[in-house]
Every structure is written in structure tokens, then in C-alpha cells.
Amino acid sequence: MKIKKCLFPVAGYGTRFLPATKSMPKEMLPVVNKPIVQYGVEEAVEAGLTDMAFITGRGKRAITDHFDISYELENEIAGTSKEAYLTGIRELMNKTTFTYTRQKQMMGLGHAILCGESLIGNDPFAVVLADDLCLNEGDDGVLTQMVKLYNQFRCSIVAIMEVPEDQINKYGVIEGEALRDDLYRVTNMVEKPNADEAPSNLAVIGRYILTPDIFDILRNTKPGKNGEIQLTDALLEQAKNGCVMAYKFRGQRFDCGSVEGFVKATNYCFENIYLKEQTNK
Ligand code: UTP
């Protein structure tokens, strides 16, 4: 079964960016000249995925509008040099379908993913947390790397990276049996542990491939850390069958859910992508 679907949970409040996110989704904050969420969709399309499914919430309509025709604007700039600014997003829209459903109450990432069951069905699928911006210029993107691994192992895969001790309490953390330098079979997972309780320094970031049995597991997952239905708890359950891998990806990752990470991503993209594109024009 080839992976075609990608789920984007974008229902969170983005409180770390208030007041900017009072009426605007954080996923629409621009990193240079593109909203964060568009980078995520581009990465999914590069990985060969064609069906984009969004878990939205109240106040997130700007995302739906972004991946649709803006008739008046497009008519206005048709035939002018400005039309070129929309080439990238038009190409994305031509290659993909977009479906949406709402998470009515923010009950955690696991709950958001369960809300996507009607959009995903019984197929393996990717998950992108768009506020983790991943870049890997000149090489396979992170999702492409993960889809290739899925085709080999046919089980759920989480992307991991090493993080310093003082950051570990912000992440889900894995413990695993090393299969290669960059690949582990997950044996344990803890959501946001204190540094002295963390099973390793390998933190899960916002890229996943999930097999659809995760939905039944999530349905039976009780609220965990912070009273939320945690994807980490469901993955730990899935790992009991030996079928969750953790993959140390190649590439850069910016935590655009934090102001500091967002500014770093902006500086990086301006210097390494935007300016180069301008010079090559
Ligand atoms: P975060 O906790 O990082 O995002 O959730 P947030 O809640 O939007 O941000 P802050 O902490 O208030 O600043 C990780 C991802 O999971 C989604 C978020 O949209 C984000 O992409 N999420 C989280 C949901 O879709 N629903 C939830 O109930 C929780």
C-alpha cells in the first residue's frame, strides 16, 4: 500500500504567539514570504503524497482559503509580472486535494489525529506538525526519507533528533533498540519527561508515518500528560507489537511553534532560500 495521505493537525491555539494568533492561525505566520503551513504541504508533495487532510478548529479559515483560488486577486494580477508570485501555490493546488474537518475541543494531539479518521480511512498515512519546519536542501526532504523507510519496514515511524538535557521536557522521548546508526525499534516512550526521568536524549519531532490501527488505539487511550489524549501514549501501545520505528532524519528542523525558533527559521530561509532565488531570477 503506497502512502498518499497526509494529516495536518492545525487546531491548536498557538498561545505562544499571542497576540499575533488572536484571530490568525499560527500556521499562517509567514516565514519570509510563505506561510508555515505551505512549507509542510510542499514537503508532503515532494514525498509523493497527494491527499492533504487538515484538522482545523475555530478561527482557522485562513488556512482553507490559502489552499483555494482567490478569484478577485488572481483576476486582478493576471497577465502581470506579479502572477509569478502565485506559481508555487498553484502548482501545489494542481497536484493535491485538500479536505478539512474540525476538532471541536482541543483535547490533545492524539485526539486531533483521531478526528482525522474519517478523512484517512484504513490507509497508512503521514502526519506533519507544520510548526516544525523541516528543510533539507539538495537532498530528500524528511517526509521523503520516512516514506522510503515505511516502504521497507511497513510500520509506524516517528522522526527523532538529539536534544540537550534542558530541552528534553518539551518533547516525547523514546527508548529503543538500535537497528542502525539512524534507526531504532521503539521499546518505550515518555511524553515531556523531566530530565532525570528521560529514557534518552532522542526527542520526537512533528513528522510521523502511522499505520491505521492507531485509530483504534487512540479511541481507547485515556487522557495522559496535561489531561490531553497523547499520541505518545498510543504509539507506546502500538510499539508493544514491535512495530514502531524511530528515525534520526537528515536535515534541519526549526521549532516554529516558539518565537525563537520562528525567528531562526525566518533568518535561515531568507539567507539560504529567498536571497538565492532572487539572485537566480
Ligand atoms: P502545540 O502544543 O505545539 O501547539 O501542539 P499549540 O497548542 O497550537 O501551541 P501553544 O503551545 O498554545 O503555543 C502541537 C501540534 O498539534 C496541534 C497543534 O495545532 C500543533 O500543530 N494540536 C494540538 C491540535 O491540532 N489539537 C490539539 O488539541 C492539540
mmCIF file of C-alpha atoms and ligand atoms in Angstrom:
data_model
loop_
_atom_site.group_PDB
_atom_site.id
_atom_site.type_symbol
_atom_site.label_atom_id
_atom_site.label_comp_id
_atom_site.label_asym_id
_atom_site.label_seq_id
_atom_site.Cartn_x
_atom_site.Cartn_y
_atom_site.Cartn_z
ATOM 1 C CA MET A 1 0.000 0.000 0.000
ATOM 2 C CA LYS A 2 1.523 3.302 -1.130
ATOM 3 C CA ILE A 3 1.174 6.274 1.201
ATOM 4 C CA LYS A 4 -0.910 9.018 -0.397
ATOM 5 C CA LYS A 5 -2.449 10.832 2.546
ATOM 6 C CA CYS A 6 -1.009 13.408 4.882
ATOM 7 C CA LEU A 7 -2.737 14.694 8.008
ATOM 8 C CA PHE A 8 -2.072 18.218 9.289
ATOM 9 C CA PRO A 9 -3.350 18.806 12.825
ATOM 10 C CA VAL A 10 -3.647 22.608 12.901
ATOM 11 C CA ALA A 11 -6.303 23.108 15.541
ATOM 12 C CA GLY A 12 -4.015 24.318 18.380
ATOM 13 C CA TYR A 13 -4.375 27.832 19.782
ATOM 14 C CA GLY A 14 -0.764 28.939 19.241
ATOM 15 C CA THR A 15 -0.774 30.780 22.565
ATOM 16 C CA ARG A 16 2.987 31.344 22.452
ATOM 17 C CA PHE A 17 2.419 33.806 19.615
ATOM 18 C CA LEU A 18 -0.321 35.893 21.207
ATOM 19 C CA PRO A 19 -1.437 38.489 20.370
ATOM 20 C CA ALA A 20 -0.443 37.659 16.741
ATOM 21 C CA THR A 21 -2.539 34.488 16.861
ATOM 22 C CA LYS A 22 -5.629 36.037 18.429
ATOM 23 C CA SER A 23 -7.506 35.943 15.132
ATOM 24 C CA MET A 24 -4.893 34.476 12.783
ATOM 25 C CA PRO A 25 -3.789 30.818 12.788
ATOM 26 C CA LYS A 26 -0.124 30.418 13.739
ATOM 27 C CA GLU A 27 0.253 28.143 10.708
ATOM 28 C CA MET A 28 -0.364 31.221 8.534
ATOM 29 C CA LEU A 29 2.500 33.237 10.023
ATOM 30 C CA PRO A 30 4.876 33.883 7.124
ATOM 31 C CA VAL A 31 8.420 32.534 7.156
ATOM 32 C CA VAL A 32 9.754 35.158 4.710
ATOM 33 C CA ASN A 33 7.026 35.107 2.019
ATOM 34 C CA LYS A 34 5.241 31.790 2.601
ATOM 35 C CA PRO A 35 3.012 30.713 5.472
ATOM 36 C CA ILE A 36 4.488 27.996 7.685
ATOM 37 C CA VAL A 37 1.828 25.501 6.606
ATOM 38 C CA GLN A 38 2.790 25.803 2.930
ATOM 39 C CA TYR A 39 6.303 24.535 3.692
ATOM 40 C CA GLY A 40 4.703 21.447 5.245
ATOM 41 C CA VAL A 41 2.470 20.813 2.225
ATOM 42 C CA GLU A 42 5.458 21.260 -0.118
ATOM 43 C CA GLU A 43 7.392 18.662 1.874
ATOM 44 C CA ALA A 44 4.450 16.227 1.639
ATOM 45 C CA VAL A 45 4.088 16.757 -2.117
ATOM 46 C CA GLU A 46 7.819 16.189 -2.577
ATOM 47 C CA ALA A 47 7.348 12.855 -0.763
ATOM 48 C CA GLY A 48 4.753 11.861 -3.378
ATOM 49 C CA LEU A 49 1.684 12.435 -1.178
ATOM 50 C CA THR A 50 -1.418 13.727 -2.919
ATOM 51 C CA ASP A 51 -4.249 13.900 -0.363
ATOM 52 C CA MET A 52 -3.845 16.635 2.245
ATOM 53 C CA ALA A 53 -6.219 16.334 5.202
ATOM 54 C CA PHE A 54 -6.455 19.111 7.783
ATOM 55 C CA ILE A 55 -7.750 19.015 11.346
ATOM 56 C CA THR A 56 -8.757 22.614 11.848
ATOM 57 C CA GLY A 57 -10.654 24.459 14.531
ATOM 58 C CA ARG A 58 -12.488 27.698 15.057
ATOM 59 C CA GLY A 59 -10.579 30.694 13.716
ATOM 60 C CA LYS A 60 -8.581 28.687 11.164
ATOM 61 C CA ARG A 61 -10.445 29.574 7.984
ATOM 62 C CA ALA A 62 -7.461 31.439 6.573
ATOM 63 C CA ILE A 63 -5.774 28.050 6.028
ATOM 64 C CA THR A 64 -8.694 26.765 3.957
ATOM 65 C CA ASP A 65 -8.706 29.984 1.924
ATOM 66 C CA HIS A 66 -4.956 29.790 1.326
ATOM 67 C CA PHE A 67 -5.307 26.465 -0.496
ATOM 68 C CA ASP A 68 -8.129 27.728 -2.693
ATOM 69 C CA ILE A 69 -8.454 30.134 -5.603
ATOM 70 C CA SER A 70 -8.553 33.811 -4.642
ATOM 71 C CA TYR A 71 -10.642 34.804 -7.611
ATOM 72 C CA GLU A 72 -10.624 38.592 -7.349
ATOM 73 C CA LEU A 73 -6.913 38.858 -6.574
ATOM 74 C CA GLU A 74 -5.906 36.386 -9.271
ATOM 75 C CA ASN A 75 -8.057 38.128 -11.844
ATOM 76 C CA GLU A 76 -6.531 41.461 -10.880
ATOM 77 C CA ILE A 77 -2.902 40.340 -11.350
ATOM 78 C CA ALA A 78 -3.489 38.039 -14.357
ATOM 79 C CA GLY A 79 -1.042 38.813 -17.150
ATOM 80 C CA THR A 80 1.225 40.960 -14.941
ATOM 81 C CA SER A 81 4.668 40.115 -13.565
ATOM 82 C CA LYS A 82 3.046 39.618 -10.136
ATOM 83 C CA GLU A 83 1.369 36.429 -11.311
ATOM 84 C CA ALA A 84 4.701 34.648 -10.836
ATOM 85 C CA TYR A 85 4.354 35.013 -7.048
ATOM 86 C CA LEU A 86 1.488 32.542 -7.143
ATOM 87 C CA THR A 87 3.133 29.893 -9.353
ATOM 88 C CA GLY A 88 4.303 27.768 -6.416
ATOM 89 C CA ILE A 89 0.978 27.615 -4.604
ATOM 90 C CA ARG A 90 -0.903 26.987 -7.885
ATOM 91 C CA GLU A 91 1.327 24.025 -8.635
ATOM 92 C CA LEU A 92 0.687 22.623 -5.150
ATOM 93 C CA MET A 93 -3.054 23.007 -5.634
ATOM 94 C CA ASN A 94 -2.931 21.259 -9.006
ATOM 95 C CA LYS A 95 -1.081 18.272 -7.590
ATOM 96 C CA THR A 96 -3.178 17.711 -4.492
ATOM 97 C CA THR A 97 -6.629 17.528 -2.968
ATOM 98 C CA PHE A 98 -7.460 19.235 0.318
ATOM 99 C CA THR A 99 -10.012 18.022 2.833
ATOM 100 C CA TYR A 100 -10.876 19.502 6.207
ATOM 101 C CA THR A 101 -12.614 18.574 9.406
ATOM 102 C CA ARG A 102 -12.804 20.395 12.704
ATOM 103 C CA GLN A 103 -11.620 19.348 16.114
ATOM 104 C CA LYS A 104 -14.320 20.886 18.267
ATOM 105 C CA GLN A 105 -12.415 20.789 21.562
ATOM 106 C CA MET A 106 -8.633 20.909 21.873
ATOM 107 C CA MET A 107 -8.108 17.621 23.688
ATOM 108 C CA GLY A 108 -4.553 16.988 22.555
ATOM 109 C CA LEU A 109 -2.612 15.816 19.516
ATOM 110 C CA GLY A 110 -3.824 12.208 19.867
ATOM 111 C CA HIS A 111 -7.421 13.426 19.870
ATOM 112 C CA ALA A 112 -6.768 15.675 16.851
ATOM 113 C CA ILE A 113 -5.420 12.699 14.924
ATOM 114 C CA LEU A 114 -8.410 10.573 15.897
ATOM 115 C CA CYS A 115 -10.643 13.331 14.478
ATOM 116 C CA GLY A 116 -8.917 12.662 11.142
ATOM 117 C CA GLU A 117 -10.101 9.073 10.891
ATOM 118 C CA SER A 118 -12.983 9.920 8.553
ATOM 119 C CA LEU A 119 -10.559 11.712 6.204
ATOM 120 C CA ILE A 120 -7.890 8.998 6.288
ATOM 121 C CA GLY A 121 -9.844 5.724 6.425
ATOM 122 C CA ASN A 122 -7.962 2.468 6.620
ATOM 123 C CA ASP A 123 -4.699 3.506 4.944
ATOM 124 C CA PRO A 124 -1.239 4.229 6.328
ATOM 125 C CA PHE A 125 -0.697 7.983 6.402
ATOM 126 C CA ALA A 126 1.807 10.700 7.192
ATOM 127 C CA VAL A 127 1.375 13.372 9.864
ATOM 128 C CA VAL A 128 3.010 16.786 9.629
ATOM 129 C CA LEU A 129 3.005 19.234 12.519
ATOM 130 C CA ALA A 130 3.548 22.270 10.362
ATOM 131 C CA ASP A 131 5.035 24.344 13.159
ATOM 132 C CA ASP A 132 8.054 22.044 12.969
ATOM 133 C CA LEU A 133 9.608 23.378 9.791
ATOM 134 C CA CYS A 134 11.951 20.825 8.212
ATOM 135 C CA LEU A 135 14.379 21.653 5.437
ATOM 136 C CA ASN A 136 16.940 19.527 3.657
ATOM 137 C CA GLU A 137 18.135 21.386 0.606
ATOM 138 C CA GLY A 138 19.650 19.354 -2.189
ATOM 139 C CA ASP A 139 18.716 16.034 -0.557
ATOM 140 C CA ASP A 140 15.491 14.147 0.212
ATOM 141 C CA GLY A 141 13.085 16.020 2.477
ATOM 142 C CA VAL A 142 12.327 14.493 5.869
ATOM 143 C CA LEU A 143 8.972 13.003 4.803
ATOM 144 C CA THR A 144 10.529 11.544 1.653
ATOM 145 C CA GLN A 145 13.136 9.817 3.827
ATOM 146 C CA MET A 146 10.373 8.459 6.066
ATOM 147 C CA VAL A 147 8.151 7.244 3.223
ATOM 148 C CA LYS A 148 11.131 5.305 1.834
ATOM 149 C CA LEU A 149 11.636 3.698 5.245
ATOM 150 C CA TYR A 150 7.945 2.854 5.503
ATOM 151 C CA ASN A 151 8.127 1.077 2.147
ATOM 152 C CA GLN A 152 10.893 -1.066 3.630
ATOM 153 C CA PHE A 153 9.529 -1.754 7.144
ATOM 154 C CA ARG A 154 5.737 -1.265 6.839
ATOM 155 C CA CYS A 155 5.269 0.058 10.341
ATOM 156 C CA SER A 156 4.750 3.358 12.136
ATOM 157 C CA ILE A 157 7.754 5.677 12.095
ATOM 158 C CA VAL A 158 8.486 8.730 14.238
ATOM 159 C CA ALA A 159 11.153 11.292 13.375
ATOM 160 C CA ILE A 160 13.641 11.894 16.181
ATOM 161 C CA MET A 161 16.556 14.189 16.940
ATOM 162 C CA GLU A 162 19.021 14.549 19.777
ATOM 163 C CA VAL A 163 18.163 17.440 22.085
ATOM 164 C CA PRO A 164 20.075 18.958 25.006
ATOM 165 C CA GLU A 165 19.089 17.926 28.529
ATOM 166 C CA ASP A 166 17.486 21.258 29.391
ATOM 167 C CA GLN A 167 15.107 20.959 26.403
ATOM 168 C CA ILE A 168 14.016 17.349 26.852
ATOM 169 C CA ASN A 169 10.912 18.184 28.917
ATOM 170 C CA LYS A 170 9.311 19.784 25.848
ATOM 171 C CA TYR A 171 9.196 16.560 23.824
ATOM 172 C CA GLY A 172 8.066 12.964 23.639
ATOM 173 C CA VAL A 173 11.216 10.923 24.267
ATOM 174 C CA ILE A 174 11.967 7.408 23.048
ATOM 175 C CA GLU A 175 13.943 4.460 24.237
ATOM 176 C CA GLY A 176 14.790 1.862 21.630
ATOM 177 C CA GLU A 177 16.857 -0.972 20.314
ATOM 178 C CA ALA A 178 19.315 0.336 17.702
ATOM 179 C CA LEU A 179 18.901 -1.333 14.304
ATOM 180 C CA ARG A 180 21.288 1.063 12.531
ATOM 181 C CA ASP A 181 23.056 4.315 13.468
ATOM 182 C CA ASP A 182 19.938 6.253 12.481
ATOM 183 C CA LEU A 183 17.153 3.771 13.224
ATOM 184 C CA TYR A 184 15.663 2.339 16.434
ATOM 185 C CA ARG A 185 12.873 -0.081 17.225
ATOM 186 C CA VAL A 186 10.914 1.768 19.914
ATOM 187 C CA THR A 187 10.582 -0.038 23.250
ATOM 188 C CA ASN A 188 9.473 2.882 25.425
ATOM 189 C CA MET A 189 8.164 6.422 25.004
ATOM 190 C CA VAL A 190 7.562 9.131 27.590
ATOM 191 C CA GLU A 191 5.744 12.417 26.987
ATOM 192 C CA LYS A 192 7.557 15.526 28.258
ATOM 193 C CA PRO A 193 9.672 13.831 30.964
ATOM 194 C CA ASN A 194 11.810 15.665 33.490
ATOM 195 C CA ALA A 195 15.479 15.442 32.507
ATOM 196 C CA ASP A 196 16.218 12.902 35.263
ATOM 197 C CA GLU A 197 13.371 10.632 34.104
ATOM 198 C CA ALA A 198 14.035 10.818 30.348
ATOM 199 C CA PRO A 199 14.921 7.418 28.883
ATOM 200 C CA SER A 200 17.310 9.019 26.329
ATOM 201 C CA ASN A 201 18.090 12.326 24.624
ATOM 202 C CA LEU A 202 16.159 11.261 21.496
ATOM 203 C CA ALA A 203 13.147 13.504 21.091
ATOM 204 C CA VAL A 204 10.225 13.015 18.729
ATOM 205 C CA ILE A 205 9.537 15.919 16.368
ATOM 206 C CA GLY A 206 6.488 16.632 14.243
ATOM 207 C CA ARG A 207 6.819 14.091 11.432
ATOM 208 C CA TYR A 208 5.180 10.672 11.620
ATOM 209 C CA ILE A 209 4.093 7.812 9.436
ATOM 210 C CA LEU A 210 1.241 5.956 11.130
ATOM 211 C CA THR A 211 -0.452 2.688 10.336
ATOM 212 C CA PRO A 212 -4.260 2.951 10.598
ATOM 213 C CA ASP A 213 -4.558 0.653 13.632
ATOM 214 C CA ILE A 214 -3.514 3.784 15.549
ATOM 215 C CA PHE A 215 -7.157 4.960 15.383
ATOM 216 C CA ASP A 216 -8.486 2.033 17.430
ATOM 217 C CA ILE A 217 -5.660 2.522 19.906
ATOM 218 C CA LEU A 218 -6.378 6.263 20.186
ATOM 219 C CA ARG A 219 -10.076 5.567 20.759
ATOM 220 C CA ASN A 220 -9.086 3.579 23.841
ATOM 221 C CA THR A 221 -6.344 5.945 25.033
ATOM 222 C CA LYS A 222 -7.179 7.736 28.282
ATOM 223 C CA PRO A 223 -6.114 11.355 28.828
ATOM 224 C CA GLY A 224 -2.446 11.423 29.873
ATOM 225 C CA LYS A 225 0.057 14.241 30.480
ATOM 226 C CA ASN A 226 -1.724 17.613 30.969
ATOM 227 C CA GLY A 227 -5.105 15.844 30.733
ATOM 228 C CA GLU A 228 -4.727 15.531 26.925
ATOM 229 C CA ILE A 229 -5.078 12.442 24.738
ATOM 230 C CA GLN A 230 -1.448 11.933 23.879
ATOM 231 C CA LEU A 231 -0.232 10.437 20.610
ATOM 232 C CA THR A 232 2.853 9.304 22.556
ATOM 233 C CA ASP A 233 0.696 7.013 24.745
ATOM 234 C CA ALA A 234 -0.983 5.476 21.693
ATOM 235 C CA LEU A 235 2.372 4.952 19.959
ATOM 236 C CA LEU A 236 3.719 3.229 23.062
ATOM 237 C CA GLU A 237 0.769 0.836 22.885
ATOM 238 C CA GLN A 238 1.468 0.235 19.195
ATOM 239 C CA ALA A 239 5.152 -0.310 19.961
ATOM 240 C CA LYS A 240 4.234 -3.309 22.150
ATOM 241 C CA ASN A 241 3.837 -5.248 18.888
ATOM 242 C CA GLY A 242 7.367 -4.195 17.911
ATOM 243 C CA CYS A 243 6.147 -2.094 15.057
ATOM 244 C CA VAL A 244 7.137 1.489 15.807
ATOM 245 C CA MET A 245 10.457 2.733 14.463
ATOM 246 C CA ALA A 246 12.256 5.936 15.374
ATOM 247 C CA TYR A 247 14.329 7.552 12.640
ATOM 248 C CA LYS A 248 17.105 10.116 13.062
ATOM 249 C CA PHE A 249 16.428 12.174 9.952
ATOM 250 C CA ARG A 250 18.869 14.123 7.821
ATOM 251 C CA GLY A 251 18.177 17.847 7.615
ATOM 252 C CA GLN A 252 17.356 20.942 9.621
ATOM 253 C CA ARG A 253 14.363 21.386 11.863
ATOM 254 C CA PHE A 254 13.091 24.663 13.281
ATOM 255 C CA ASP A 255 10.572 24.823 16.100
ATOM 256 C CA CYS A 256 8.320 27.493 14.616
ATOM 257 C CA GLY A 257 5.864 26.959 17.481
ATOM 258 C CA SER A 258 8.239 29.078 19.573
ATOM 259 C CA VAL A 259 9.129 32.693 18.847
ATOM 260 C CA GLU A 260 12.861 31.932 18.967
ATOM 261 C CA GLY A 261 12.614 29.001 16.522
ATOM 262 C CA PHE A 262 10.365 31.029 14.230
ATOM 263 C CA VAL A 263 12.877 33.885 14.043
ATOM 264 C CA LYS A 264 15.734 31.423 13.400
ATOM 265 C CA ALA A 265 13.719 29.797 10.583
ATOM 266 C CA THR A 266 12.974 33.192 9.094
ATOM 267 C CA ASN A 267 16.638 34.223 9.093
ATOM 268 C CA TYR A 268 17.705 30.860 7.666
ATOM 269 C CA CYS A 269 15.103 30.848 4.887
ATOM 270 C CA PHE A 270 15.800 34.476 3.989
ATOM 271 C CA GLU A 271 19.523 33.876 3.581
ATOM 272 C CA ASN A 272 19.543 30.353 2.186
ATOM 273 C CA ILE A 273 16.393 30.196 0.076
ATOM 274 C CA TYR A 274 14.861 33.586 -0.630
ATOM 275 C CA LEU A 275 18.038 35.512 -1.480
ATOM 276 C CA LYS A 276 19.313 32.639 -3.669
ATOM 277 C CA GLU A 277 16.006 32.563 -5.560
ATOM 278 C CA GLN A 278 16.231 36.309 -6.132
ATOM 279 C CA THR A 279 19.795 36.010 -7.469
ATOM 280 C CA ASN A 280 18.815 33.179 -9.829
ATOM 281 C CA LYS A 281 15.867 35.103 -11.313
HETATM 282 P P1 UTP B 1 1.351 22.550 20.286
HETATM 283 O O1 UTP B 1 1.010 22.431 21.709
HETATM 284 O O2 UTP B 1 2.752 22.720 19.892
HETATM 285 O O3 UTP B 1 0.570 23.739 19.582
HETATM 286 O O4 UTP B 1 0.706 21.323 19.510
HETATM 287 P P2 UTP B 1 -0.399 24.839 20.165
HETATM 288 O O5 UTP B 1 -1.252 24.305 21.249
HETATM 289 O O6 UTP B 1 -1.082 25.414 18.965
HETATM 290 O O7 UTP B 1 0.659 25.935 20.656
HETATM 291 P P3 UTP B 1 0.834 26.731 22.027
HETATM 292 O O8 UTP B 1 1.551 25.782 22.935
HETATM 293 O O9 UTP B 1 -0.531 27.147 22.514
HETATM 294 O O10 UTP B 1 1.685 27.917 21.611
HETATM 295 C C1 UTP B 1 1.389 20.594 18.501
HETATM 296 C C2 UTP B 1 0.555 20.491 17.256
HETATM 297 O O11 UTP B 1 -0.640 19.771 17.492
HETATM 298 C C3 UTP B 1 -1.778 20.513 17.090
HETATM 299 C C4 UTP B 1 -1.310 21.967 17.059
HETATM 300 O O12 UTP B 1 -2.069 22.693 16.095
HETATM 301 C C5 UTP B 1 0.153 21.821 16.666
HETATM 302 O O13 UTP B 1 0.316 21.715 15.266
HETATM 303 N N1 UTP B 1 -2.856 20.261 18.078
HETATM 304 C C6 UTP B 1 -2.580 20.213 19.401
HETATM 305 C C7 UTP B 1 -4.157 20.080 17.631
HETATM 306 O O14 UTP B 1 -4.438 20.130 16.407
HETATM 307 N N2 UTP B 1 -5.140 19.835 18.551
HETATM 308 C C8 UTP B 1 -4.890 19.766 19.885
HETATM 309 O O15 UTP B 1 -5.822 19.525 20.659
HETATM 310 C C9 UTP B 1 -3.569 19.967 20.307
#
